[in-house]
Each structure stands twice: as structure tokens, then as C-alpha cells.
mmCIF file of C-alpha atoms and ligand atoms in Angstrom:
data_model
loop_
_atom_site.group_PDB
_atom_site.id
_atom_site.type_symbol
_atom_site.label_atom_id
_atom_site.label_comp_id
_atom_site.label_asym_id
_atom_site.label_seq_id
_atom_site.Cartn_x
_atom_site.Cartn_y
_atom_site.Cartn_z
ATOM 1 C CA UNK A 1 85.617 84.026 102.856
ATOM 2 C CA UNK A 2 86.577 81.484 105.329
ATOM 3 C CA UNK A 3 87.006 82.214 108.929
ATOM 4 C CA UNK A 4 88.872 79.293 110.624
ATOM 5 C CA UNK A 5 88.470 79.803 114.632
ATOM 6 C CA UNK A 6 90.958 77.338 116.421
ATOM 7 C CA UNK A 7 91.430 77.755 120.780
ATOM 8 C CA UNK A 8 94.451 79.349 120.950
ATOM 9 C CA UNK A 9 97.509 81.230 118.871
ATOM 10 C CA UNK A 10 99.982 77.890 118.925
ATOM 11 C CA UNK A 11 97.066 76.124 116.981
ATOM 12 C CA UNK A 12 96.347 79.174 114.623
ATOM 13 C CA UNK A 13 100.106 79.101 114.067
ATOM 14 C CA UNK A 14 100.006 74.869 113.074
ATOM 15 C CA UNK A 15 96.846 75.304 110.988
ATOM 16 C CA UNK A 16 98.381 77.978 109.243
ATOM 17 C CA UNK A 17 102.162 76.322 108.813
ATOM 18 C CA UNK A 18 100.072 73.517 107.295
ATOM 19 C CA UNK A 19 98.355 74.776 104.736
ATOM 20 C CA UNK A 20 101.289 76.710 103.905
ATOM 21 C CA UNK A 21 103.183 73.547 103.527
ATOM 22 C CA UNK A 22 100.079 72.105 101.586
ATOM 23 C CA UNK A 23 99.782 74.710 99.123
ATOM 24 C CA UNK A 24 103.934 74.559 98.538
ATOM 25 C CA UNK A 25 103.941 70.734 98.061
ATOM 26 C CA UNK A 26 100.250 70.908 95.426
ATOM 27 C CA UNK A 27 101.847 73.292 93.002
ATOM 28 C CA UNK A 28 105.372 71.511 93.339
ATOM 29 C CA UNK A 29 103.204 68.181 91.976
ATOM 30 C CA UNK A 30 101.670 69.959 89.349
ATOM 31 C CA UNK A 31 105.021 71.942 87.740
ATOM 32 C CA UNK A 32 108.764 72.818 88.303
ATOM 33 C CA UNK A 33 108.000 76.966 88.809
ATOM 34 C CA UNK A 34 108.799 78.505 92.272
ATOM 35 C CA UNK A 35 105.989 78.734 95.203
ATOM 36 C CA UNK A 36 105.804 82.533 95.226
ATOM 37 C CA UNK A 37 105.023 83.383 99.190
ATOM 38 C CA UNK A 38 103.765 86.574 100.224
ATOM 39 C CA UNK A 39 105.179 86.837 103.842
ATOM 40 C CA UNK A 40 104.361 89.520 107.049
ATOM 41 C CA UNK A 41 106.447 90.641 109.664
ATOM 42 C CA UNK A 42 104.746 91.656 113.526
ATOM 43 C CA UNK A 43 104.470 89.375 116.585
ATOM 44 C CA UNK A 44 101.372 87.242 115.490
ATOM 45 C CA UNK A 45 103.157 85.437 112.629
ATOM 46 C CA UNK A 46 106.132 84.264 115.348
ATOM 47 C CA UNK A 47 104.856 80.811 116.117
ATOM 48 C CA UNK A 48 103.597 80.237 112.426
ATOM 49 C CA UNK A 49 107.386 80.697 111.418
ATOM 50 C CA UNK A 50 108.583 78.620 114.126
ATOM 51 C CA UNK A 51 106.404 76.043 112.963
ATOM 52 C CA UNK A 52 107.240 76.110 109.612
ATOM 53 C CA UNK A 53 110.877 75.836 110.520
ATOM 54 C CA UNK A 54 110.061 72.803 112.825
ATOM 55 C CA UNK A 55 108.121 71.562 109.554
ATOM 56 C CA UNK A 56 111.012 72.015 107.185
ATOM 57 C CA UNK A 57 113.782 70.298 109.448
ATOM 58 C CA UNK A 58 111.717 67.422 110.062
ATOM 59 C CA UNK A 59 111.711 66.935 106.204
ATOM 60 C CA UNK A 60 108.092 68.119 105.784
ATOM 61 C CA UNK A 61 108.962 71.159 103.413
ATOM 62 C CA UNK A 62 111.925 72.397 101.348
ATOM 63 C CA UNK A 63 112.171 75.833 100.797
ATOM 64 C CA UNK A 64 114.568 75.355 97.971
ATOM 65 C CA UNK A 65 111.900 76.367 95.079
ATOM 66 C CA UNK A 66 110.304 79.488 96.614
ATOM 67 C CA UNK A 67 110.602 82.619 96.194
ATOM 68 C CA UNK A 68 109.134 85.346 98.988
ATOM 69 C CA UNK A 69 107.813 88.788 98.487
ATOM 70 C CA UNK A 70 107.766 90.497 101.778
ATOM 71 C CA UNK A 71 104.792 92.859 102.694
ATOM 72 C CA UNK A 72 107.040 95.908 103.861
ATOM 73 C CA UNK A 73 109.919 97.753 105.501
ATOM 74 C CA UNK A 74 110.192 100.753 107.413
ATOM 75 C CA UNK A 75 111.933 103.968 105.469
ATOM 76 C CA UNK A 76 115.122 105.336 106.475
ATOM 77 C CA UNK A 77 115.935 102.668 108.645
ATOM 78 C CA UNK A 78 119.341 100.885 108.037
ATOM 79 C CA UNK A 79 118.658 96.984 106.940
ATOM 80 C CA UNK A 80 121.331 96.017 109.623
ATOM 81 C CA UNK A 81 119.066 97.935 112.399
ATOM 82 C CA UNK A 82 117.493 94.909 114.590
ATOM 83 C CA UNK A 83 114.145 96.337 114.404
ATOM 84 C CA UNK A 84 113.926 96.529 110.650
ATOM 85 C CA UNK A 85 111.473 94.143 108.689
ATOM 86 C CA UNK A 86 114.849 92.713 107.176
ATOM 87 C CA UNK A 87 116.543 92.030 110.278
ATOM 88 C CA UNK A 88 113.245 90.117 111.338
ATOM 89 C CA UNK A 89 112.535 88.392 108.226
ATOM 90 C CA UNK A 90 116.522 86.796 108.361
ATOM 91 C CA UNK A 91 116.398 85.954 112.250
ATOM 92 C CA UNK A 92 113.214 84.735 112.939
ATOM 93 C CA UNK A 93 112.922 82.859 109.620
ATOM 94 C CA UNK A 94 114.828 82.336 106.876
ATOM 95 C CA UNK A 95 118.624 82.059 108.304
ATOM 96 C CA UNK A 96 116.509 78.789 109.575
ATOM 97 C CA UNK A 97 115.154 77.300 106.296
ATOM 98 C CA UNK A 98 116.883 76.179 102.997
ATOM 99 C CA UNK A 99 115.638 79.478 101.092
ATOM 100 C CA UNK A 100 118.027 80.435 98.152
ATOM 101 C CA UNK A 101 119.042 84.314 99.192
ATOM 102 C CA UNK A 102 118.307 85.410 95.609
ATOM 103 C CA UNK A 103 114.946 84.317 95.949
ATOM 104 C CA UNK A 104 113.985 86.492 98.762
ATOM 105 C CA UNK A 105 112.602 89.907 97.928
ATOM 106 C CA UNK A 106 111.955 92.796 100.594
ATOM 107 C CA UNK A 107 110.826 96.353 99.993
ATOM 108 C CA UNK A 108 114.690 98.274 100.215
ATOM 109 C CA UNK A 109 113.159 101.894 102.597
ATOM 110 C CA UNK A 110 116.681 103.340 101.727
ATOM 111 C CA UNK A 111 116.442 103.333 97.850
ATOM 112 C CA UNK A 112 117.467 106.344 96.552
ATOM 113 C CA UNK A 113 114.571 106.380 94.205
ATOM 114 C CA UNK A 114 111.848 105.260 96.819
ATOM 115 C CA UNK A 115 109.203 105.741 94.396
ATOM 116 C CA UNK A 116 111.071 103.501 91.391
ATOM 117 C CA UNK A 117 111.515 100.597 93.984
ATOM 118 C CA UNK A 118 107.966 100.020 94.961
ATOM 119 C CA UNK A 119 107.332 100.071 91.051
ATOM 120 C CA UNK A 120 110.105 97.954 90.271
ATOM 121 C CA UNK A 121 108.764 95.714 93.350
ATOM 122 C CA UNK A 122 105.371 95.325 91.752
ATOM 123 C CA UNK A 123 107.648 94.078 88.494
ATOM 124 C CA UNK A 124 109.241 91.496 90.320
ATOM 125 C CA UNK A 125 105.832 90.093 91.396
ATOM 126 C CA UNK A 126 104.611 90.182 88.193
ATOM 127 C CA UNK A 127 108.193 88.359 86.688
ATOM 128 C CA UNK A 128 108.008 85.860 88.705
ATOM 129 C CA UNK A 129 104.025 84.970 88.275
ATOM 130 C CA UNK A 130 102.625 86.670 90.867
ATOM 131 C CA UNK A 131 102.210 85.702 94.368
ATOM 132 C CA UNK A 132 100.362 82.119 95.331
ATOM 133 C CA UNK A 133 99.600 82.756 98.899
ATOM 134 C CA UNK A 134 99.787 86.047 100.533
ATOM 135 C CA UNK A 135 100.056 85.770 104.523
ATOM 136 C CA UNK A 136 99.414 88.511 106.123
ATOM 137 C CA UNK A 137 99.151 89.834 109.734
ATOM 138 C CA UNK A 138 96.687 92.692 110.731
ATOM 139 C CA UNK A 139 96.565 96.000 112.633
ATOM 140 C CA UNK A 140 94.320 96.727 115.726
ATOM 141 C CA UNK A 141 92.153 99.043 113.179
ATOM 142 C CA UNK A 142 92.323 96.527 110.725
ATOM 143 C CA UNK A 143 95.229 97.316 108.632
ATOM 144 C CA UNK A 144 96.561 94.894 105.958
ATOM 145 C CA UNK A 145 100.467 95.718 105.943
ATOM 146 C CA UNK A 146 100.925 98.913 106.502
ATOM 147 C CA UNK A 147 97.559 99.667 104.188
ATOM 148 C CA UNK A 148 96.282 102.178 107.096
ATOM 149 C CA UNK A 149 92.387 103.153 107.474
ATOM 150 C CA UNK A 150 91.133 104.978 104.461
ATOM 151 C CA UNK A 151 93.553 103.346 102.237
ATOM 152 C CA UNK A 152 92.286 103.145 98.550
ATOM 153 C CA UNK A 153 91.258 99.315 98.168
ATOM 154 C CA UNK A 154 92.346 99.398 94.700
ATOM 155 C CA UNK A 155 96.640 100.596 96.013
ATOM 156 C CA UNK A 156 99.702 98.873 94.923
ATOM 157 C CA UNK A 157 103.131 99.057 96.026
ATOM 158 C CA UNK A 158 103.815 102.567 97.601
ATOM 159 C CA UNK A 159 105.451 105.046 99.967
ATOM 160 C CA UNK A 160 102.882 105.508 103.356
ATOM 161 C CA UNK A 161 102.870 107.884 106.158
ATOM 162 C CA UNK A 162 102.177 105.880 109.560
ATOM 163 C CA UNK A 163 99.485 106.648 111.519
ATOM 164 C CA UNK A 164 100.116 107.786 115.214
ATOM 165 C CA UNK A 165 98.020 104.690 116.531
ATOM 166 C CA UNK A 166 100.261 102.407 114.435
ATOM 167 C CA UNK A 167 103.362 104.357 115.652
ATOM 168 C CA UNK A 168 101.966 104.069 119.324
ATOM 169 C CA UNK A 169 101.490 99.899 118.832
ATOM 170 C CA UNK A 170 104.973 100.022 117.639
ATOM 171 C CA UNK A 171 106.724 101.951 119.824
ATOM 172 C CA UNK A 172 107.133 98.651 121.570
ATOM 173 C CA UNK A 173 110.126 97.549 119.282
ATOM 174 C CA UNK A 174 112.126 100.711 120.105
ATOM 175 C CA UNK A 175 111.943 100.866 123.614
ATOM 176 C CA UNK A 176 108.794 102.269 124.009
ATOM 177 C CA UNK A 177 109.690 106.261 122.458
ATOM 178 C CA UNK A 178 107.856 106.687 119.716
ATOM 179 C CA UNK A 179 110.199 109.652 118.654
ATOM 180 C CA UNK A 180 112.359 106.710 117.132
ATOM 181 C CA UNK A 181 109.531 104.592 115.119
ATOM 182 C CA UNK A 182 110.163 105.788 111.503
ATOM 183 C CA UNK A 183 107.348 107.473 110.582
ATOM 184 C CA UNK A 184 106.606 105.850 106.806
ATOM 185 C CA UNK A 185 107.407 102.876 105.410
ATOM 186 C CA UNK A 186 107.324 101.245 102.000
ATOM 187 C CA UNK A 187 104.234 98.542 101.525
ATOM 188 C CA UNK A 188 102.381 96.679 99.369
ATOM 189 C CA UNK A 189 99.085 98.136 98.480
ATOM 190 C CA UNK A 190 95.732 96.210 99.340
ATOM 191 C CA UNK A 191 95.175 95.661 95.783
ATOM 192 C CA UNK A 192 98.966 93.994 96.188
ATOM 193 C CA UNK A 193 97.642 91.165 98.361
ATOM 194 C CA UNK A 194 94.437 90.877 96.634
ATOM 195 C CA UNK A 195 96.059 89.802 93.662
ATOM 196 C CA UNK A 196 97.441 86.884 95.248
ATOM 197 C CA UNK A 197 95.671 83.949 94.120
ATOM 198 C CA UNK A 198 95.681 82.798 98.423
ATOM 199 C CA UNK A 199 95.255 84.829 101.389
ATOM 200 C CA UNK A 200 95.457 84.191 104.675
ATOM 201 C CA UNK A 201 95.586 86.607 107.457
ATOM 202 C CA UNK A 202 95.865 85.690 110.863
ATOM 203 C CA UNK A 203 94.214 87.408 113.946
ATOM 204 C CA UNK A 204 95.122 86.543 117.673
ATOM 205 C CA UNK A 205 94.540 87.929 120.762
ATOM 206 C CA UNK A 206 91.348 90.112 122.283
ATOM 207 C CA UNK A 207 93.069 93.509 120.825
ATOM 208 C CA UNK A 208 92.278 91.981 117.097
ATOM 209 C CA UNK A 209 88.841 91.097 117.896
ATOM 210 C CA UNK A 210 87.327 94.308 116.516
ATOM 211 C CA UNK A 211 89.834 94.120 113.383
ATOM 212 C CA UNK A 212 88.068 90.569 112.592
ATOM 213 C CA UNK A 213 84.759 91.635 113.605
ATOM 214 C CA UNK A 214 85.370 94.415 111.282
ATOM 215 C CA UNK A 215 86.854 92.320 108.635
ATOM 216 C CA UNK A 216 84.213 89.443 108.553
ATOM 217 C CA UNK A 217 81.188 91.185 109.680
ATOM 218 C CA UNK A 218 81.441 94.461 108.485
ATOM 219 C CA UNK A 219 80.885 96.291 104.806
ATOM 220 C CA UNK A 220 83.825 96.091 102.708
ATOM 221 C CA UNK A 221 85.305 99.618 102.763
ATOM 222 C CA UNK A 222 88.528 101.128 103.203
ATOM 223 C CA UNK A 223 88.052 102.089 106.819
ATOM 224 C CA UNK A 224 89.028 98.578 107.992
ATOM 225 C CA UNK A 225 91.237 97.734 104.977
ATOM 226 C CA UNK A 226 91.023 94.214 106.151
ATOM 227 C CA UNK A 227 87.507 94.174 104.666
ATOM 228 C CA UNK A 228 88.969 94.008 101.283
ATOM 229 C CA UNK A 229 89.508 90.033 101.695
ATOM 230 C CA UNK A 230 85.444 89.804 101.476
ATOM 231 C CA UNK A 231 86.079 90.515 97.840
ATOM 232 C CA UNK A 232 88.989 87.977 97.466
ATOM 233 C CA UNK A 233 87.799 84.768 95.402
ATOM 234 C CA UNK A 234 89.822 82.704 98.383
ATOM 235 C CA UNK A 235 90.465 84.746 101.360
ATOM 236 C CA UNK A 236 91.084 83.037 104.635
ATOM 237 C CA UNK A 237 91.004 84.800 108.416
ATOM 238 C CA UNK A 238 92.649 82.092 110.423
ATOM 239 C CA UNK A 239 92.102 83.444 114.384
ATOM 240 C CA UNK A 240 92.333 82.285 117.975
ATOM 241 C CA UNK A 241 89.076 82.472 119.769
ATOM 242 C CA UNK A 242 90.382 85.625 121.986
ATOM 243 C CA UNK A 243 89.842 87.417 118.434
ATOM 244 C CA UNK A 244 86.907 85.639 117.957
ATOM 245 C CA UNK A 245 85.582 87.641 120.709
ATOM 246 C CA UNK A 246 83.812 90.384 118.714
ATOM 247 C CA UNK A 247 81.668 88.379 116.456
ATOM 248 C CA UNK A 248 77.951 87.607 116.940
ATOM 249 C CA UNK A 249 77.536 84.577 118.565
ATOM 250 C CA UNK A 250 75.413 83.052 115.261
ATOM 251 C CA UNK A 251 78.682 84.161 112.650
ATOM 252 C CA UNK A 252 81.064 82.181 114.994
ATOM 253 C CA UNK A 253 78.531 79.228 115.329
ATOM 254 C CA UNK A 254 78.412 79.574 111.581
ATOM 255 C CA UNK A 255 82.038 79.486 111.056
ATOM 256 C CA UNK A 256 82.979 76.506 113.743
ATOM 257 C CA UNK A 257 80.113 74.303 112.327
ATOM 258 C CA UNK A 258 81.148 74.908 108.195
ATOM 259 C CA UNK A 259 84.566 73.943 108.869
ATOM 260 C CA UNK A 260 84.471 71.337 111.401
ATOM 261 C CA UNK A 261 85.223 68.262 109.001
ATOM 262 C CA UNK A 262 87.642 70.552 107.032
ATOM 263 C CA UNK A 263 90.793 69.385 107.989
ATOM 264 C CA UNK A 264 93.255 71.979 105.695
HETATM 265 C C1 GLP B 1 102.535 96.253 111.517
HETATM 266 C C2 GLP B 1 102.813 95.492 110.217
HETATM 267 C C3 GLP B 1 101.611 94.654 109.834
HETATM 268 C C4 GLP B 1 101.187 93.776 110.995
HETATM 269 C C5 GLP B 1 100.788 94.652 112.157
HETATM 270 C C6 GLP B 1 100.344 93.869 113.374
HETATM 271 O O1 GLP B 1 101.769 97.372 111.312
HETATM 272 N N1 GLP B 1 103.125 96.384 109.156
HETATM 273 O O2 GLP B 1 101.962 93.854 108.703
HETATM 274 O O3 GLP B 1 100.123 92.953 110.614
HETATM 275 O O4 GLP B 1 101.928 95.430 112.527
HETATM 276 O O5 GLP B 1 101.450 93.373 114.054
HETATM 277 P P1 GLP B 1 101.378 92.332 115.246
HETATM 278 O O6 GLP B 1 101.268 91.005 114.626
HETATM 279 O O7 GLP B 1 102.689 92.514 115.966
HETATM 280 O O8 GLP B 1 100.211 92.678 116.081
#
């Protein structure tokens, strides 16, 4: 795993925009098939999509040839609600980029058949040749999506009661009453992500320092589902050092000295 440590969340957001734009432009060299991006919703990935929209109209990136799988979406809530993952994904992101509409896939929470759509969503990952980089945001007790503690490690796609903490944290969006946060949502299972052949999850701010201390220093185990990166071939935990916080002083040495020449 790497654990990239930069001062603050506007430079987590560039580092992150950067590789993302990296990856996109490799795999465009090497053949014509779509980038398939794994994308999160929440408040820390906010400057990252700001700075990939400030990437793409400066000519840095076209969004023309990828497709995006989005991690999740409440259930029951209607798309055209402001607070739902699709509402976020179209305002704070893609009405800004030159994505094809067609190419953009997000979990639908008012199928009829909720249990046939996170199947069929696992389908369309699979269709279009799975996902190349996974970004993902995390929970204060380490959640991956909305992969809550004690999450099997081995999940895909499926239907998940939210935990009161989580509904707590996001009682923010709806005015602070938690009587209106839906209480499950469709996401992809941590198994999902870990089949991505990237992933990057990104940490900022002193309430996700014991996620990350969690994730990087702790067992892998399905208390802290962020853990499961540990056993990704090329996980990444890209943090500001306000969620840096928690580590031992010798694991953040570690990290800050191993990728000081590494530029992306
Ligand atoms: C929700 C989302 C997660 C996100 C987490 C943290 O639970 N389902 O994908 O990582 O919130 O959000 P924030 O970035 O706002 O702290």
C-alpha cells in the first residue's frame, strides 16, 4: 500500500486529480477502450472534482472515452432530490466535463427490483472490463462506500442498512434531522472496489485520522472495512496531514521519506 501524506486537502485534491488524469491519458496511449472510473460522492472528494474540471477545461483531460461506475445511492430517495448521490454526481461534476451521459452509471435506489439492479450493476462492470481506478472516500469508522463495520470483505454490489453513526454524520445534508436520512442505500461491496485494478481513497481532516490509522496500521479485518486496501495489489491512501494525525510517528516518517522523489 502506498500512503501519500501531502499538507493540506487542496493538495490531496491536485495529487489525486493528477494521477487520475495520468492513469486516463496511459491507457488512452496504449488502446481505444474506455477509462472505466470508479467515482465517490461525500465532501472530501469536492476539491478533487473541482480540480479535475479545472484540468479538463484547460485541455489537460477529455472525458469523452470514460465511462464511470458510481459507488452508491441512497434508497427511496427520488434522483431529482438535491441530496441524492445523482443530484451530486451531475452538479458538482459531470454537467462540467465532456462525459457522454450513456457512459455514466449510478446505482438506481428506486428500482423496483432493488436486488436485480445491484446484480445487473455488477454486469455492467464486468461488460465494460471492469473498473481501472476506483476512488473512493471513507467513513469516520472506516467505511469504504457505504461498506459499514463488520461488512464481509469478500461483498459485492448490494442493498445495506445504515448505521446510526453514519446516519448521524449525514444528517448534515438534510438539515440536520436525521428522521429524513434514508436509512439504506444501494453500494458496491468491498470486494467491488477491490477488484479495481487502482484504488485510491482519500482521507482529510482530524475526524479521518483514526479511519487511516485504522486502515494503514491496523490488521486487515472487516471492522474498519478500509483495511481491505492492505490486500489490494495497488491500493493508494492519499491524506492531508490533519488525518495523518493518528499514525506513529515512525509509519508517517516511513511514508513521507518512500515517496518523496515520487512525483505521481
Ligand atoms: C458516505 C459515503 C462514503 C463517503 C463517506 C464520507 O458514507 N457513502 O462514500 O466516503 O460518506 O463522506 P465525507 O467525504 O463527506 O466525509
Amino acid at each position: 500500500m502506498r500512503v501519500i501524506i501531502e499538507n493540506t486537502p487542496q493538495q490531496v485534491a491536485q495529487w489525486t486529480a493528477r494521477y487520475i488524469v495520468e492513469q486516463i491519458r496511459l491507457k488512452s496511449k496504449l488502446t481505444s477502450s474506455p477509462f472505466v472510473l470508479g467515482l465517490p460522492t461525500g465532501s472530501t472528494p469536492l476539491e478533487t472534482y473541482k480540480e479535475l474540471i479545472r484540468l479538463y477545461k484547460a485541455g489537460e483531460v477529455s472525458f469523452k472515452n470514460v465511462i464511470t461506475f458510481n459507488m452508491d445511492e441512497y434508497v427511496g430517495l427520488p434522483e431529482e432530490h438535491p441530496e441524492s448521490y445523482h443530484s451530486f454526481m451531475w452538479n458538482n461534476f459531470f454537467r462540467h466535463i465532456n462525459i457522454i451521459p450513456e457512459n455514466v452509471n449510478i446505482l438506481n435506489g428506486n428500482a423496483e427490483d432493488l436486488v436485480k439492479e445491484c446484480a445487473d450493476y455488477e454486469a455492467r462492470i464486468e461488460e465494460a472490463g471492469g473498473i481501472d481506478l476506483f476512488m473512493g472516500g471513507v467513513g469516520e469508522d472506516g467505511h469504504l462506500a457505504f461498506n459499514e463495520p463488520f461488512s464481509s470483505l469478500q461483498s459485492r454490489t448490494r442493498i445495506k442498512t445504515l448505521t446510526t453513526d453514519t446516519i448521524q454524520v449525514n444528517a448534515r445534508f438534510f438539515g440536520g434531522d436525521t428522521r429524513l436520512v434514508p436509512k439504506t442505500a444501494l453500494t458496491v461491496g468491498v470486494a467491488t472496489v477491490l477488484s479495481a485494478k487502482k484504488v485510491v481513497i482519500l482521507a482529510t481532516g482530524h475526524k479521518k485520522a483514526r479511519a487511516v490509522r485504522h486502515g494503514v496500521e491496523g490488521g486487515y479485518n472487516h471492522q474498519w472495512t478500509i483495511s481491505a486496501l492492505q490486500v489490494h495489489p495497488s491500493g493508494i491512501i492519499v491524506c492531508d496531514d490533519a488525518a495523518a494525525e493518528e499514525l506513529r510517528v515512525s509509519t508517517y516518517r516511513y511514508f513521507k521519506d518512500i515517496e518523496k522523489d515520487t512525483l505521481i
